Tab-separated table of C-alpha atoms and ligand atoms in Angstrom:
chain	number	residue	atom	x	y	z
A	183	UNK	CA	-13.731	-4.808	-26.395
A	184	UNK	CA	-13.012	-2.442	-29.194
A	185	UNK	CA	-15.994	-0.245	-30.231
A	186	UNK	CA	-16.098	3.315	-32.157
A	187	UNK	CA	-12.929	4.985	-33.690
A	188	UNK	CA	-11.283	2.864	-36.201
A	189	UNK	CA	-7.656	1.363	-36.413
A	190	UNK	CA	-6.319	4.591	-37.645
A	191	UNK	CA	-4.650	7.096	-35.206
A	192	UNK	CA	-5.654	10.415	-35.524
A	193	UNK	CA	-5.127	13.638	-33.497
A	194	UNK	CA	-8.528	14.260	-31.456
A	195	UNK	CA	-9.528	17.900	-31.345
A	196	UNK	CA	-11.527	19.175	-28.689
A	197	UNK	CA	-15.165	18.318	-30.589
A	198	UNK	CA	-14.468	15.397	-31.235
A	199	UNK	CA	-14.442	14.332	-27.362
A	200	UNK	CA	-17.630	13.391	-25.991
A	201	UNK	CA	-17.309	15.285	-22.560
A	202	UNK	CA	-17.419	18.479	-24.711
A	203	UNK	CA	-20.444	17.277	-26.622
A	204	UNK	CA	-18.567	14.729	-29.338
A	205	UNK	CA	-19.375	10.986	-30.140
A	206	UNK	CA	-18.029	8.877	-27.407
A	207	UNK	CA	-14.848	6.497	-28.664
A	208	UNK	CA	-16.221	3.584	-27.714
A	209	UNK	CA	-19.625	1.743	-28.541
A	210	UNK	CA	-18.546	-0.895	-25.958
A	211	UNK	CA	-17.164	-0.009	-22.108
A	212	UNK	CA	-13.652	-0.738	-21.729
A	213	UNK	CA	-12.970	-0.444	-18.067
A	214	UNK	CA	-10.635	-1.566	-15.191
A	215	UNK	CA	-10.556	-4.917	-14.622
A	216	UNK	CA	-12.720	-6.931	-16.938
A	217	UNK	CA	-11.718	-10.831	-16.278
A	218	UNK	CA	-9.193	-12.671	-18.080
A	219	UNK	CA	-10.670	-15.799	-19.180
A	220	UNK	CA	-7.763	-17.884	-21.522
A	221	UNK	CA	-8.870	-21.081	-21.466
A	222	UNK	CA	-12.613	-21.830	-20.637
A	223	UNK	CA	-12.802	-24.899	-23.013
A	224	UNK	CA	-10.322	-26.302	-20.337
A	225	UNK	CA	-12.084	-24.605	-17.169
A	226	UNK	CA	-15.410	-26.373	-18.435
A	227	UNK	CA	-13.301	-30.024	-18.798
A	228	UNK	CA	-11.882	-29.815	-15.272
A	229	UNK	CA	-15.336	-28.768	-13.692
A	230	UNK	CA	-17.270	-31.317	-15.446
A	231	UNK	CA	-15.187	-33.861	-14.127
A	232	UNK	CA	-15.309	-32.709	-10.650
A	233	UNK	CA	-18.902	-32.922	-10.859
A	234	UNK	CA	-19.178	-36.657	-12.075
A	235	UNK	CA	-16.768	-37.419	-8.917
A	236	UNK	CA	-18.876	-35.585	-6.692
A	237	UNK	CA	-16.508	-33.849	-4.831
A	238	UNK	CA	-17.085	-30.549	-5.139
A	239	UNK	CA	-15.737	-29.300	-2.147
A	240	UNK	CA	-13.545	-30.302	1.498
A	241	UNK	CA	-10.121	-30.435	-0.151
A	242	UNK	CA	-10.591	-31.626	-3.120
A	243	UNK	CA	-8.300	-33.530	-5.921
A	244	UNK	CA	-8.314	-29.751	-8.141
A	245	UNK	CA	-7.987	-27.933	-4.745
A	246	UNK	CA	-4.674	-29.732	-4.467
A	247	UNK	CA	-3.395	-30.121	-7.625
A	248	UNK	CA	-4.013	-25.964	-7.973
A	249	UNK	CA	-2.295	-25.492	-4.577
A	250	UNK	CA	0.756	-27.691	-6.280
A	251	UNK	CA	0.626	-25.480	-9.393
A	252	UNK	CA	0.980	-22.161	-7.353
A	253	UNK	CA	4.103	-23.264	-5.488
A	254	UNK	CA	5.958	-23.151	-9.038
A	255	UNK	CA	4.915	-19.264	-8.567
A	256	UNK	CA	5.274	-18.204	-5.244
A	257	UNK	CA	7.934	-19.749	-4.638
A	258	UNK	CA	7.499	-20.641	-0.914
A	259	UNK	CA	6.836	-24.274	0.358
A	260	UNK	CA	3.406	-24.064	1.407
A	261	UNK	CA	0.383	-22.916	0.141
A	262	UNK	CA	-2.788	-23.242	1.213
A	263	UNK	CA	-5.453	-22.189	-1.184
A	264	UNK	CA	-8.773	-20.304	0.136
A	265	UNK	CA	-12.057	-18.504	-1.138
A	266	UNK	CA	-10.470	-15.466	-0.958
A	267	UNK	CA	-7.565	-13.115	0.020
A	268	UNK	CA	-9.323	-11.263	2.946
A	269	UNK	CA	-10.886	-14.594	5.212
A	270	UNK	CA	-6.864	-15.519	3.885
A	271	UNK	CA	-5.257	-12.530	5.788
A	272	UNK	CA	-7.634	-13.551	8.949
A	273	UNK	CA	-6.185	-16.932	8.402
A	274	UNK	CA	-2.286	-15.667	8.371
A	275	UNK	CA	-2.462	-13.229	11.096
A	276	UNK	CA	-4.039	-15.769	13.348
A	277	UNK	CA	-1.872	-18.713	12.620
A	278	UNK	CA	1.113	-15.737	13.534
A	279	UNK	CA	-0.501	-15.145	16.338
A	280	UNK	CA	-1.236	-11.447	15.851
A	281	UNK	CA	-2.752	-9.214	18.421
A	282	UNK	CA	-3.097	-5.508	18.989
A	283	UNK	CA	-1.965	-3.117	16.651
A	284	UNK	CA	-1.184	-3.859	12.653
A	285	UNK	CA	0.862	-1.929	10.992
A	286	UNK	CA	0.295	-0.821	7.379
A	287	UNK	CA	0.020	1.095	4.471
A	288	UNK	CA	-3.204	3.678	4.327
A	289	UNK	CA	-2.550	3.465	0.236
A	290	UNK	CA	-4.374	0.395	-0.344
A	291	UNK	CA	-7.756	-1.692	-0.961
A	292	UNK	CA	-9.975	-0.871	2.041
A	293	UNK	CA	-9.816	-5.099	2.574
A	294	UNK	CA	-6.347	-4.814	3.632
A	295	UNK	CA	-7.977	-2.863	6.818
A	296	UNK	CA	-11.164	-4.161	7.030
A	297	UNK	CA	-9.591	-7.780	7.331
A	298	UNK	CA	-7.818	-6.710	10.635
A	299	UNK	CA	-10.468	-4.919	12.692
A	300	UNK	CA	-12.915	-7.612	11.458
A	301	UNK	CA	-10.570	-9.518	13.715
A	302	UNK	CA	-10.049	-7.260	16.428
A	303	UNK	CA	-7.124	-5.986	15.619
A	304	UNK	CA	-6.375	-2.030	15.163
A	305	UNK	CA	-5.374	-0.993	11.541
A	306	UNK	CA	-2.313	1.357	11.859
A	307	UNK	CA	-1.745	3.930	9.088
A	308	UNK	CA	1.585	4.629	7.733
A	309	UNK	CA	3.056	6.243	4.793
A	310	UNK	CA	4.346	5.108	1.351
A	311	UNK	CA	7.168	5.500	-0.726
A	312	UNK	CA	6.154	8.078	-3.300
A	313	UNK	CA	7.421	6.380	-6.047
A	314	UNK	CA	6.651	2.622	-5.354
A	315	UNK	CA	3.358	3.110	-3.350
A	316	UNK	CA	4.296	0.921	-0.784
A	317	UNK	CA	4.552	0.938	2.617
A	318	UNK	CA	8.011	2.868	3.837
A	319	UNK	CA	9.942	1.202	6.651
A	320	UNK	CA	10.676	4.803	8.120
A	321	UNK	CA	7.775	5.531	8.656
A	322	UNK	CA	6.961	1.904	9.735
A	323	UNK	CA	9.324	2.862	12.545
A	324	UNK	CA	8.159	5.718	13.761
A	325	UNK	CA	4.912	4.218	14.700
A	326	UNK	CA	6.033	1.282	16.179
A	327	UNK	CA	5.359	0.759	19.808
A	328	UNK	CA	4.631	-1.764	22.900
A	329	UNK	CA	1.115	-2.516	21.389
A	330	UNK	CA	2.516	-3.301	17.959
A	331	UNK	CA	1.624	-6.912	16.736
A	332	UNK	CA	2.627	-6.807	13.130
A	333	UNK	CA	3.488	-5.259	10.212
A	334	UNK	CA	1.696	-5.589	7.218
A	335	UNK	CA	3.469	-4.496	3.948
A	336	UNK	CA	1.216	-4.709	0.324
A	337	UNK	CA	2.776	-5.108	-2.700
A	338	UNK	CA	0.708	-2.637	-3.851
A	339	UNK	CA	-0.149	-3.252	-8.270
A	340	UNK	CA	2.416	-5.463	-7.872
A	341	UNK	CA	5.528	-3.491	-6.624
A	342	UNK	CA	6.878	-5.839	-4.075
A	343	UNK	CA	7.336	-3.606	-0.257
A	344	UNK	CA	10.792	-3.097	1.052
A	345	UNK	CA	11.043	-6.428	2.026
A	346	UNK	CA	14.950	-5.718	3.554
A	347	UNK	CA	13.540	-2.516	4.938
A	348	UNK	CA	10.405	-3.770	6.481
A	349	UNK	CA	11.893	-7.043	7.761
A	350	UNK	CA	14.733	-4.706	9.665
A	351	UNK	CA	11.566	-3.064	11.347
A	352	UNK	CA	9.754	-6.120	12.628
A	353	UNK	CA	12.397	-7.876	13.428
A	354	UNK	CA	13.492	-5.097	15.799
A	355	UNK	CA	9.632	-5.132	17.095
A	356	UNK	CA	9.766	-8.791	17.398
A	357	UNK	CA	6.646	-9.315	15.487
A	358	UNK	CA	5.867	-11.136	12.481
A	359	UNK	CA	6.401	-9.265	8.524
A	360	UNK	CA	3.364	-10.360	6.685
A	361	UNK	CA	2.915	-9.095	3.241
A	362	UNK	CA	-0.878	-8.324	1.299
A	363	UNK	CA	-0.031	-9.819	-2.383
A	364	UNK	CA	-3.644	-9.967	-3.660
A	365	UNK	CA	-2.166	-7.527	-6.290
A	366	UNK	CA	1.014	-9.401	-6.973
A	367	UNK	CA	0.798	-12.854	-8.106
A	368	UNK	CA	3.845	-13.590	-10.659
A	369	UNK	CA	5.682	-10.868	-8.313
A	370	UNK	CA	8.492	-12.647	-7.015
A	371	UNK	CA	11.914	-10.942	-6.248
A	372	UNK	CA	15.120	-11.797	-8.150
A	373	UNK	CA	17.616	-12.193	-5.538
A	374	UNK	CA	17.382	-14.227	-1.997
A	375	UNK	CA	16.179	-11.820	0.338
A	376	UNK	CA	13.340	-11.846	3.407
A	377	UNK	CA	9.876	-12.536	2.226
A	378	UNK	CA	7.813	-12.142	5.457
A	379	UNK	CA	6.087	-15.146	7.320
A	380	UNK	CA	3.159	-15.182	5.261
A	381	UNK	CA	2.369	-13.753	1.889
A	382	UNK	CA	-1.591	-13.552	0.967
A	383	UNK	CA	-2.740	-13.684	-2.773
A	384	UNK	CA	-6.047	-13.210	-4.419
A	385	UNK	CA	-7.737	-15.011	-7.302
A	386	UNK	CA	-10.417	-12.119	-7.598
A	387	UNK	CA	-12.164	-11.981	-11.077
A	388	UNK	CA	-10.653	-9.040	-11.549
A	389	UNK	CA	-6.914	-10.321	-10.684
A	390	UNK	CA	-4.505	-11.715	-13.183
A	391	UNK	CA	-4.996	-15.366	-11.900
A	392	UNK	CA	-8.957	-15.270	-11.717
A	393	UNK	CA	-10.389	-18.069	-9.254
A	394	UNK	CA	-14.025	-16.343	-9.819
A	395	UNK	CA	-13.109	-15.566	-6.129
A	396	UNK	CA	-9.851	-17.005	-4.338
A	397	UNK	CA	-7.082	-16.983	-2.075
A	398	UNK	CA	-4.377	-18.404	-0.789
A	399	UNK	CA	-1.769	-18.269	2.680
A	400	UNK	CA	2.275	-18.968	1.603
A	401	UNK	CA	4.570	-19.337	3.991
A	402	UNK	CA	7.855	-20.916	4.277
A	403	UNK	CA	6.880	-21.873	7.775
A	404	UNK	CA	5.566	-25.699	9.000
A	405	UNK	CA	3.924	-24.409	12.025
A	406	UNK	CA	2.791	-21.943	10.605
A	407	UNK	CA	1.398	-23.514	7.646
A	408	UNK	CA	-0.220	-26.168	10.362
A	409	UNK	CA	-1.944	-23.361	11.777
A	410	UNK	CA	-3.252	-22.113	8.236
A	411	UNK	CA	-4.198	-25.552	7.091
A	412	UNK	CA	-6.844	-25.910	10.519
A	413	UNK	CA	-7.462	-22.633	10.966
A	414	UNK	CA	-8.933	-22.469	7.578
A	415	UNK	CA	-10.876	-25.641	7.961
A	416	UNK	CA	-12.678	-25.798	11.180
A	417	UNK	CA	-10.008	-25.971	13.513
A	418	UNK	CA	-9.487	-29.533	11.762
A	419	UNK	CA	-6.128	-31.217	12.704
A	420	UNK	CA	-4.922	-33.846	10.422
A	421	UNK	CA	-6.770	-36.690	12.356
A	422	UNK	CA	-9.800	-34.810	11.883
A	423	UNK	CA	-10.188	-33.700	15.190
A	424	UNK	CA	-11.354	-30.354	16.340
A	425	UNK	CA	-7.459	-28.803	17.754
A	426	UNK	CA	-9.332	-25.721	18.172
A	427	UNK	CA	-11.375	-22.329	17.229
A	428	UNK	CA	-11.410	-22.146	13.136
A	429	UNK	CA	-13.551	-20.944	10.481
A	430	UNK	CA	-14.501	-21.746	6.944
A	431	UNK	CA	-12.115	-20.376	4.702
A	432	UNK	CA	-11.800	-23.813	2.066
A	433	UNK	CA	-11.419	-22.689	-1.786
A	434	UNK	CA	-13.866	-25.346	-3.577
A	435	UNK	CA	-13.789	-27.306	-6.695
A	436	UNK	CA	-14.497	-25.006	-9.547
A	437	UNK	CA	-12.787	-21.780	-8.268
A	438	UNK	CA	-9.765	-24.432	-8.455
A	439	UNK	CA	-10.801	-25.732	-12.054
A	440	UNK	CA	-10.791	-22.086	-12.809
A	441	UNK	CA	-7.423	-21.347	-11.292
A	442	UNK	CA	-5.911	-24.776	-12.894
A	443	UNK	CA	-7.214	-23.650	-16.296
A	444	UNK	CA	-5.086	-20.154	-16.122
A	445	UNK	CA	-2.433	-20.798	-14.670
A	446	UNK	CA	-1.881	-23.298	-16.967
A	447	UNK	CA	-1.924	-20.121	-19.652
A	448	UNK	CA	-0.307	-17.891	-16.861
A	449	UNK	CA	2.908	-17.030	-19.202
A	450	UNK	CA	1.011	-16.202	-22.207
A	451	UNK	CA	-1.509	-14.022	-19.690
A	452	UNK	CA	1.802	-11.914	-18.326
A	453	UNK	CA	3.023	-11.375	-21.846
A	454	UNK	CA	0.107	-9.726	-22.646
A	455	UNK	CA	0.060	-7.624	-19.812
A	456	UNK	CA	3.647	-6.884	-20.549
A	457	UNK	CA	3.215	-6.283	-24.093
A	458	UNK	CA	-0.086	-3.508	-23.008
A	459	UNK	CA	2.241	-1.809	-20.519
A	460	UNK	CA	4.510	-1.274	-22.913
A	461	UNK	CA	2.120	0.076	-25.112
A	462	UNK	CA	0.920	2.259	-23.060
A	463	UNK	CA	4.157	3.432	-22.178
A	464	UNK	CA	4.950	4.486	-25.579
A	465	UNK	CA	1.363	5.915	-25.700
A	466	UNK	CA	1.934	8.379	-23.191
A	467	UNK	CA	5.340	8.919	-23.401
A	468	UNK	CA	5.247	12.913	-24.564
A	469	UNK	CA	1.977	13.652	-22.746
A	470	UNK	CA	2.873	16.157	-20.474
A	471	UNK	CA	2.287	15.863	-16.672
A	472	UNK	CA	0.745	12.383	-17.241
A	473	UNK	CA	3.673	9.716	-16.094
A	474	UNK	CA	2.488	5.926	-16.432
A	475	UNK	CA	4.163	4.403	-12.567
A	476	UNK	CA	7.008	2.028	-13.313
A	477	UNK	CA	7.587	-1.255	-10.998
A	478	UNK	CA	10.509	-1.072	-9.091
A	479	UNK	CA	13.830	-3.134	-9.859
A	480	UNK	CA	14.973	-6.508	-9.118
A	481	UNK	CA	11.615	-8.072	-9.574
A	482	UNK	CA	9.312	-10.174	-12.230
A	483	UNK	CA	6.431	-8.436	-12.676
A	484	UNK	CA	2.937	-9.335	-13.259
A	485	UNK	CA	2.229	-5.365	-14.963
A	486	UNK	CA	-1.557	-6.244	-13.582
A	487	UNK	CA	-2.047	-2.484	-13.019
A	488	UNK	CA	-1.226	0.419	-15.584
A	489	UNK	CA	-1.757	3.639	-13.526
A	490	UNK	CA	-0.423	7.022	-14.001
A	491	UNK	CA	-0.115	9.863	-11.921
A	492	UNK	CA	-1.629	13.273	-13.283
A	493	UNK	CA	0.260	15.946	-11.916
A	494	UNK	CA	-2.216	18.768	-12.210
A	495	UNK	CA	0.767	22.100	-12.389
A	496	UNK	CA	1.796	20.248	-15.476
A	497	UNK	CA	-0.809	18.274	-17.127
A	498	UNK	CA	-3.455	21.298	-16.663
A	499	UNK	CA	-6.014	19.064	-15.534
A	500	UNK	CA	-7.178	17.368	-12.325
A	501	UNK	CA	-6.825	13.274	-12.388
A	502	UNK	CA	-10.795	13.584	-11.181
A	503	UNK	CA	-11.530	15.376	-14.429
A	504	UNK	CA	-9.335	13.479	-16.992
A	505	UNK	CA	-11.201	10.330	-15.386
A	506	UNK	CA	-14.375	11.783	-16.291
A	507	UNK	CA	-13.398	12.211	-19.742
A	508	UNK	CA	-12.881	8.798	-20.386
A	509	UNK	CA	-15.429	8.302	-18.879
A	510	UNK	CA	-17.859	10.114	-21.494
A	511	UNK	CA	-15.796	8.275	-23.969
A	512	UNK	CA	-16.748	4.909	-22.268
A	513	UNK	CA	-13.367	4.257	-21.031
A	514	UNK	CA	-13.843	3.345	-17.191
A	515	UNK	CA	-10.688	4.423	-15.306
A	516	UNK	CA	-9.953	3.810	-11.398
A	517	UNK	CA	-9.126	5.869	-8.976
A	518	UNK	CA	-6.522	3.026	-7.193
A	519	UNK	CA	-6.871	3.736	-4.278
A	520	UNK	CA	-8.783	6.965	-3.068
A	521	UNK	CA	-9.639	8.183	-0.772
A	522	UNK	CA	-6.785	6.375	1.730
A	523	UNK	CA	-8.349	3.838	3.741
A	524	UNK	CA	-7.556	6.384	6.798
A	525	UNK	CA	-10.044	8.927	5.310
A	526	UNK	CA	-13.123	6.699	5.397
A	527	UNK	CA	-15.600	6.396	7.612
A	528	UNK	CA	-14.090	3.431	9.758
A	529	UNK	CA	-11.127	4.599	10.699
A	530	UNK	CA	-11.012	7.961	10.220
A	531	UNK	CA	-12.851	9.442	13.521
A	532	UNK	CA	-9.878	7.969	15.667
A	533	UNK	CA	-6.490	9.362	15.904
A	534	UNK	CA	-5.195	6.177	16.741
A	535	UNK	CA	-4.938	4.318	13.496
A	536	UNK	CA	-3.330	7.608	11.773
A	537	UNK	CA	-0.314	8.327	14.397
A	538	UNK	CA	2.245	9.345	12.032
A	539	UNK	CA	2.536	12.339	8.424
A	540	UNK	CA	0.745	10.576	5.315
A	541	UNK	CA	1.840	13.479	2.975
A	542	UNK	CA	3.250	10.910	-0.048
A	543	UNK	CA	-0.140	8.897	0.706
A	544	UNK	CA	-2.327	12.444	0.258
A	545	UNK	CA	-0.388	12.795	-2.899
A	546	UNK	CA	-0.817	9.918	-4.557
A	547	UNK	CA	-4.319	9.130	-3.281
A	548	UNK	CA	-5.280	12.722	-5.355
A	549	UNK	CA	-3.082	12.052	-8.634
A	550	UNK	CA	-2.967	7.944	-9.619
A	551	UNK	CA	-5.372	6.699	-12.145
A	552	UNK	CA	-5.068	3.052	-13.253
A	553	UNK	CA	-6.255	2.050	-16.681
A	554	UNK	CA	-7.908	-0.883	-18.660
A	555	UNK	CA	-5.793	-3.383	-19.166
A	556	UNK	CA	-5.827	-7.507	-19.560
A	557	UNK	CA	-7.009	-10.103	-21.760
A	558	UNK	CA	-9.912	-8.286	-22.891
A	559	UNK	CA	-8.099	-5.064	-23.916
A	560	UNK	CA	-6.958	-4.783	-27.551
A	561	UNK	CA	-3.390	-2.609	-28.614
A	562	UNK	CA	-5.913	-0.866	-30.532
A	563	UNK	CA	-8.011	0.070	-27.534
A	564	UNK	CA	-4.586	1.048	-25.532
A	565	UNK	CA	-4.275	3.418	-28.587
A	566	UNK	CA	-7.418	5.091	-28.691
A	567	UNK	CA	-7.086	5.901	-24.970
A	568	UNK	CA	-3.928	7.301	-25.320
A	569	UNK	CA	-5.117	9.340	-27.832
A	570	UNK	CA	-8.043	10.544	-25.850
A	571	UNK	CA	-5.869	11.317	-22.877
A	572	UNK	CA	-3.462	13.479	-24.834
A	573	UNK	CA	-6.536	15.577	-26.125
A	574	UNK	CA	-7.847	15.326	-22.455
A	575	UNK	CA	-4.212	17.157	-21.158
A	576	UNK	CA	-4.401	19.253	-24.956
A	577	UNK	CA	-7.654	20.676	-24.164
A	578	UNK	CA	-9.212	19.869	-21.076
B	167	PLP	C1	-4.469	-5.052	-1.803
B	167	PLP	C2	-5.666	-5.956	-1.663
B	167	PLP	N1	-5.865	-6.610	-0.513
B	167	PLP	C3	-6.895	-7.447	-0.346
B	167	PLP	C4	-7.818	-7.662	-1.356
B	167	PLP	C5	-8.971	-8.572	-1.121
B	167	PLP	O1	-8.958	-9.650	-1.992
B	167	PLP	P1	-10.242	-10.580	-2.165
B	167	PLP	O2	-11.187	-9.843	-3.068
B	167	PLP	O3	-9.725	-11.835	-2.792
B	167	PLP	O4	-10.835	-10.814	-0.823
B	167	PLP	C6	-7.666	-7.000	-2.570
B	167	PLP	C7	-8.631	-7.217	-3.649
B	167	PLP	O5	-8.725	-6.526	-4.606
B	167	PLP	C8	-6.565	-6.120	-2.731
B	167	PLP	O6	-6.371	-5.462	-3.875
């Protein structure tokens, strides 16, 4: 956690910063996404006792008492827990009945995509709003067309999508609104509203809610929550019979013991992610051209992410560089997400999954930085990277 530097603040000159030949700030790495673990007295209880039942997997008693537990947080009336988010978006766009094209943002993990064409489907690239960084509904409309079999909105570091916007566009397509929330669990907007057919969250070790690796398919839908429940298992009906084509998507026992175990913490978790962003936000707060990306209105927030955006006129520095300076000082930045998922390899050769202008995509994809933050990361760590940014900006 903490290494090198002290509890005292003080103004870094351009010595003391190891990318110039200093002492690096910290003895330890502190870097994106280091997992939360808040109760692993608890997590060890719950597994042990899963393993003198000897039920470890197939739908087990934790499997269901996590999926119970989650409802309380998405807020939907089905959930269906998995082993992960991106055999979970397979899931939900099959149980929608998805084929063809699938609209979405470029501005997001590479899964997001990758999850589709694993499917045969065609990953569409649109652009984002350049403030949110999530998919806008203009430009959602603008590539709609005859061969169009979803849209796919992510609540990208946890800023819920458009959902009025993007709901007004799919609708109007007649296809399904499904929305990637592997980012945004303890997202939830504050006023009724559409929330897509399905909504997808992951239990990553890096993610808020840590599973080790998980998943799980909401929807407000019985069918299509019948469809989710087989798909996921086998092609399984209720009886136990095969209904159909499925694959093996089950969460098992201890990613659920895991899951159990922090969500059961879940509101002491978001208050420290709260408390960090607003640390941070202080920390930066007269840094020139370095501007840490605020959530959008009307929503909780989980504050998973803290990213800025380095605008180089201002700051006097490229994002690329300041991330290599913390980097020399131990402090292991990401670069969430670049390049878009339209620039690599995949997808990028063929002009049909990049139809419409990405400009707000190229921008943010070359300024947006996200920074340690989580259970593992100290107010006094938040301060010493401040500090090193501002001397990054002061003499980098
Ligand atoms: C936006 C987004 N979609 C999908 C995924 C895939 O999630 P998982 O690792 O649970 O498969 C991630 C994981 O980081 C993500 O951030």
């Amino acid at each position: 956690m903490t290494g090198g530097g002290g509890a005292v603040r003080t103004k870094r000159t351009r010595d003391d910063l190891a990318y110039f030949g200093g002492t690096p700030g910290f003895a330890e790495d502190i870097r994106v996404g280091t997992p939360n673990v808040p109760a692993k007295d608890r997590y060890l209880e719950l597994v042990s006792e899963a393993i003198d039942r000897r039920w470890l997997s197939n739908l087990g008693p934790l499997v269901r008492r996590f999926e119970e537990l989650t409802a309380r947080r998405t807020l939907r009336r089905h959930n269906t827990a998995m082993n992960n988010a991106t055999t979970a978006l397979q899931v939900a766009m099959k149980a929608c009945g998805v084929t063809g094209e699938v609209i979405m943002p470029s501005f997001t993990f590479v899964a997001t995509a990758h999850a589709m064409s694993w499917i045969g489907l065609t990953p569409v690239f649109c652009d984002i709003d350049p403030v949110t960084g999530t998919l806008d509904p203009r430009s959602v409309a603008k590539a709609v067309n005859s061969r169009t079999g979803a849209v796919l909105g992510v609540h990208l570091w946890g800023n819920l999508c458009d959902l009025a916007g993007l709901d007004d566009v799919a609708r109007g397509a007649g296809v399904p609104l499904v929305l990637d929330a592997a980012q945004a669990f303890g997202c939830r907007p504050l006023r009724p509203g559409p929330t897509g057919t399905a909504e997808v969250f992951s239990f990553h070790a890096t993610k808020v809610l840590n599973c080790f690796e998980g998943g799980l398919v909401a929807t407000d839908s019985a069918e299509v929550h019948a469809r989710v429940r087989s798909l996921h298992n086998f092609g399984f009906d209720e009886a136990m019979e095969v209904a159909g084509p499925g694959t093996n998507a089950k969460m098992n026992e201890s990613s659920a013991a895991m899951g159990i175990a922090s969500i059961e913490r879940l509101d002491e978790t978001l208050k420290a992610y709260r408390a960090i962003h607003l640390r941070y936000e202080e920390g930066l707060r007269d840094v020139p051209g370095v501007t840490l990306m605020a959530g959008p209105e009307g929503q909780t927030h989980n504050h998973q992410y803290v990213v800025v955006q380095v605008d180089p006129a201002v700051a006097g520095l490229h994002r690329d560089r300041l991330c290599d300076i913390l980097g020399a000082e131990n402090i292991h930045a990401k670069r969430y997400f670049a390049p878009g998922c339209h620039r690599m390899p995949p997808y990028r050769a063929d002009t049909v999954h990049t139809p419409v202008d990405l400009s707000a995509t190229g921008t943010l994809t070359e300024r947006v930085l996200a920074l340690p933050t989580g259970l593992a990361v100290s107010p006094g760590d938040v301060d010493r990277i401040c500090d090193v940014i501002a001397a990054a900006v002061r003499y980098g």
